[in-house]
Amino acid sequence: MKGISKLSYLEIEASDLPAWQAFAERLGFQVIQTNPTELQLCMDDQSYRIIISQGPLDDLKTIGWAFPNVDVLSAYVSELAQKGITAVIASTELKEQRQVDELYIVSDLNGLQHEFAAGLKKSNGTFISTQLQSRFLTDEGLGHVLISTQDKATSVDFYQCLGLSITDTIAQEIAPGIVIDATFMHVNERHHSFAFAPMPPEAKRLHHLMIEVASIDDVGLAFDRCTSAQDPIVMSLGKHPNDEMFSFYVQSPSGLAVEVGYGGKLIDYKNWQIESFSKLSSWGHKQHRA
């Protein structure tokens, strides 16, 4: 199934935009306030990568997937219909807001809106980060997300119907009788652009999003800035066994975690064999104590 090329953008609804602006700038984003109720977080020459919209949810609302062109997107939507998944064409107003040529919408079983976009616009200006020594790695998309779900088997079936492929799984008992069972999925050479794990019903939709930088120093410098600002560190510096990412996790003003990483594994996705792991981290990633 020819379709999604990369994870393109996210929309997060947040109750505190000023706090998000300061937090995002510490992580290296260029922040543009388009109106009093919205921030656009930029990482490269795309117009935006993350939209922070004013509201009480404090959670992920939308996942935006990019397609090479309108023809590929149209064929993809037709294939979804054959699988019993209806993609609704977006309004002209939403297309203009998203700055795309074409846009379709599908709601998933976990309450998330997936937007399938073609013809995303480039920024009129030059991306400038006041913090990064290197750059964000976005050739394969903005990074990845890990969401909460209630039913693993149903989720696997649905996301495979969308064209995502399983990279690997990790199942680890973190306490007696409590097992984290995460599934990681790819759409291109990035080890995973999307992941999910069963979590309690009260959990937020988004467990974390990951942004990747081109220098290990930028991870350390971001860690220092976040600790100096007293941002809660969810997990200290460490490394994952599956994607080999060196990273730390910091809590955003909405209570969602952001993983800042370096050295993520690229895969031969056309010939990939699914793997399984028994631990979430090779080392580190401990709960941080300031």
XYZ file of C-alpha atoms in Angstrom:
290
model
C 0.000 0.000 0.000
C 1.690 3.190 -1.184
C 0.778 6.059 1.049
C 2.142 7.842 4.105
C 5.660 9.186 3.685
C 6.269 10.662 7.148
C 4.835 12.027 10.381
C 4.388 15.672 9.471
C 2.723 17.609 12.284
C 0.786 17.447 15.558
C -1.861 19.554 17.239
C -1.870 19.730 21.031
C -4.600 21.561 22.929
C -3.088 23.362 25.915
C -4.402 25.531 28.727
C -1.248 27.649 29.190
C 0.193 29.040 25.953
C 2.800 31.355 27.558
C 4.244 28.422 29.514
C 4.329 26.342 26.342
C 6.130 29.102 24.451
C 8.891 29.330 27.046
C 9.152 25.531 27.296
C 9.319 25.042 23.520
C 12.016 27.683 23.148
C 14.111 25.899 25.789
C 13.932 22.771 23.625
C 15.110 24.644 20.537
C 11.866 25.301 18.679
C 11.228 28.567 16.910
C 7.833 29.707 18.206
C 5.462 31.817 16.125
C 2.230 33.166 17.614
C -0.190 33.441 14.698
C -3.091 34.644 16.854
C -3.928 34.944 20.594
C -5.163 31.331 20.763
C -2.443 29.466 18.837
C 1.295 28.864 18.759
C 3.168 27.270 15.876
C 6.351 25.403 16.797
C 8.855 25.282 13.945
C 11.758 22.853 13.507
C 12.856 23.356 9.893
C 11.681 24.943 6.636
C 8.141 23.552 6.936
C 5.624 26.212 8.003
C 5.114 24.467 11.346
C 5.552 21.084 13.004
C 3.466 21.363 16.172
C 0.384 23.502 16.716
C -0.403 24.438 20.309
C -4.045 25.565 20.418
C -5.750 27.176 23.404
C -8.142 24.908 25.297
C -8.683 22.842 28.445
C -7.755 19.396 27.064
C -3.985 19.494 27.699
C -3.515 16.545 25.390
C -2.896 15.511 21.810
C -5.763 16.232 19.399
C -4.407 15.583 15.928
C -1.700 13.592 14.160
C -0.812 14.857 10.682
C 0.658 12.463 8.113
C 2.348 13.679 4.922
C 1.923 12.214 1.439
C 4.193 12.749 -1.584
C 1.446 14.349 -3.678
C -2.318 14.651 -4.137
C -2.531 11.660 -6.500
C -0.948 9.308 -3.955
C -3.242 10.686 -1.255
C -6.357 10.182 -3.400
C -5.381 6.582 -4.169
C -4.716 5.978 -0.467
C -8.151 7.283 0.520
C -9.753 4.964 -2.040
C -7.856 1.996 -0.580
C -8.995 2.940 2.915
C -12.605 2.933 1.707
C -12.144 -0.587 0.359
C -11.034 -1.601 3.865
C -14.124 -0.043 5.423
C -12.392 3.103 6.714
C -14.016 6.356 5.636
C -11.759 9.378 5.248
C -13.683 12.659 5.249
C -12.410 15.499 3.097
C -11.499 18.543 5.170
C -13.176 21.914 4.862
C -11.542 24.662 2.847
C -11.044 26.573 6.090
C -9.112 23.714 7.712
C -6.980 23.223 4.595
C -6.048 26.884 4.747
C -5.257 26.634 8.461
C -3.064 23.583 7.875
C -1.466 25.233 4.798
C -1.936 22.187 2.553
C -3.294 21.506 -0.924
C -5.436 18.526 0.093
C -6.522 17.061 3.412
C -8.583 14.103 4.627
C -9.543 13.156 8.178
C -10.008 9.819 9.964
C -10.847 9.397 13.660
C -9.324 6.373 15.349
C -10.548 4.097 18.125
C -8.436 5.964 20.684
C -10.124 9.317 20.134
C -7.410 10.846 17.969
C -7.918 12.676 14.706
C -5.560 11.569 11.928
C -5.094 14.059 9.107
C -3.695 12.922 5.774
C -2.123 15.836 3.940
C -0.507 16.574 0.586
C 1.183 19.740 -0.578
C 2.330 21.119 2.767
C 3.666 24.624 2.434
C 7.193 25.729 3.226
C 7.908 28.634 5.530
C 8.343 32.094 4.043
C 11.248 32.746 6.382
C 14.379 31.006 7.599
C 14.206 28.645 10.571
C 16.130 30.108 13.492
C 16.719 28.387 16.820
C 18.226 30.444 19.597
C 19.340 27.262 21.387
C 20.471 24.518 19.003
C 24.101 24.104 18.051
C 23.126 21.611 15.334
C 19.620 21.075 13.929
C 16.505 18.993 14.305
C 16.487 15.796 12.230
C 13.248 15.985 10.248
C 14.042 14.340 6.907
C 11.922 11.362 8.018
C 9.340 13.506 9.799
C 9.096 15.515 12.993
C 9.941 12.557 15.255
C 7.570 10.077 16.885
C 4.620 9.800 19.234
C 3.630 7.103 21.720
C -0.066 7.071 22.557
C -2.196 5.202 25.082
C -4.677 2.578 23.943
C -7.055 0.121 25.566
C -6.935 -2.819 23.159
C -3.630 -3.908 21.620
C -4.979 -6.325 18.991
C -7.628 -3.919 17.701
C -5.087 -1.097 17.615
C -2.576 -3.187 15.644
C -5.239 -4.082 13.082
C -6.444 -0.507 12.688
C -3.043 1.139 12.353
C -1.871 -1.530 9.927
C -4.943 -0.707 7.838
C -3.677 2.888 7.796
C -0.424 1.598 6.303
C 1.847 1.570 9.355
C 4.118 -1.458 9.808
C 5.351 -3.011 13.051
C 9.049 -2.480 13.749
C 9.259 -4.248 17.089
C 7.687 -4.652 20.511
C 8.881 -4.241 24.083
C 7.251 -6.017 27.019
C 8.685 -5.348 30.464
C 7.306 -6.051 33.925
C 7.871 -2.776 35.753
C 6.252 -3.962 38.997
C 4.795 -7.257 40.184
C 1.927 -8.034 37.830
C 2.276 -4.747 35.903
C 3.626 -5.115 32.363
C 4.286 -2.358 29.846
C 3.599 -3.825 26.395
C 4.548 -1.306 23.704
C 4.253 -1.696 19.931
C 6.435 0.431 17.631
C 5.477 1.166 14.014
C 7.239 2.752 11.053
C 6.348 4.436 7.754
C 9.895 5.080 6.496
C 13.532 4.644 7.578
C 12.983 6.162 11.013
C 12.815 3.245 13.464
C 9.335 4.301 14.511
C 7.134 7.304 13.886
C 4.235 5.950 15.928
C 3.911 3.698 18.959
C 1.241 2.691 21.428
C 0.833 0.825 24.691
C -2.191 -0.188 26.771
C -2.606 2.238 29.671
C -5.268 2.964 32.310
C -8.425 4.636 30.930
C -7.634 7.850 32.808
C -4.243 8.211 31.070
C -3.721 11.011 28.587
C -3.896 10.087 24.903
C -0.276 11.102 24.396
C 2.364 9.512 26.591
C 5.199 11.332 24.845
C 6.451 12.857 21.638
C 10.066 12.616 20.503
C 12.193 15.217 18.767
C 15.655 14.293 17.492
C 18.723 16.513 17.197
C 21.880 16.063 15.137
C 24.342 16.546 18.013
C 24.682 14.716 21.319
C 25.685 18.057 22.843
C 22.246 19.460 22.040
C 20.669 16.717 24.159
C 22.904 17.581 27.106
C 22.394 21.313 26.702
C 18.607 20.873 26.535
C 18.786 18.751 29.694
C 20.718 21.519 31.456
C 18.265 24.214 30.324
C 15.262 22.181 31.464
C 16.743 21.374 34.872
C 17.771 25.011 35.355
C 14.186 26.054 34.581
C 12.937 23.388 37.022
C 10.983 21.560 34.338
C 10.070 18.132 35.774
C 12.419 15.497 34.344
C 10.323 12.382 33.734
C 13.310 10.164 32.907
C 17.005 10.970 33.104
C 19.540 10.471 30.336
C 19.549 6.932 28.980
C 19.412 4.748 25.879
C 16.695 2.550 24.387
C 17.582 -0.940 23.088
C 15.278 -0.965 20.072
C 15.841 2.390 18.342
C 19.192 2.985 20.104
C 18.130 6.532 20.963
C 20.167 8.424 23.576
C 17.679 10.719 25.265
C 15.906 12.164 28.259
C 12.218 12.870 28.924
C 10.890 16.166 30.248
C 7.352 17.085 31.258
C 5.621 19.803 29.252
C 3.239 22.394 30.761
C 0.339 20.131 29.699
C 1.709 17.162 31.631
C 2.758 15.383 28.429
C 6.325 14.146 28.128
C 8.750 15.254 25.426
C 11.704 13.010 24.621
C 14.785 14.838 23.341
C 17.024 12.364 21.550
C 20.133 11.767 19.470
C 21.407 8.843 17.395
C 18.134 7.145 16.515
C 18.423 3.991 14.431
C 17.452 3.994 10.749
C 16.031 0.772 9.337
C 15.733 -0.992 6.001
C 11.961 -0.801 6.266
C 11.270 -2.660 3.022
C 13.034 -5.794 4.305
C 12.519 -5.408 8.044
C 11.920 -8.380 10.335
C 9.908 -7.714 13.496
C 11.922 -7.955 16.719
C 10.981 -8.246 20.392
C 12.708 -6.773 23.446
C 12.283 -7.377 27.167
C 13.317 -4.002 28.560
C 12.469 -0.407 27.752
C 15.970 0.981 28.296
C 19.472 -0.442 27.919
C 20.665 1.877 30.677
C 19.598 5.077 32.397
C 16.151 6.615 31.898
C 15.624 6.625 35.652
C 13.183 8.882 37.430
C 15.209 12.034 37.934
C 15.764 13.568 41.338
C 16.884 17.184 41.189
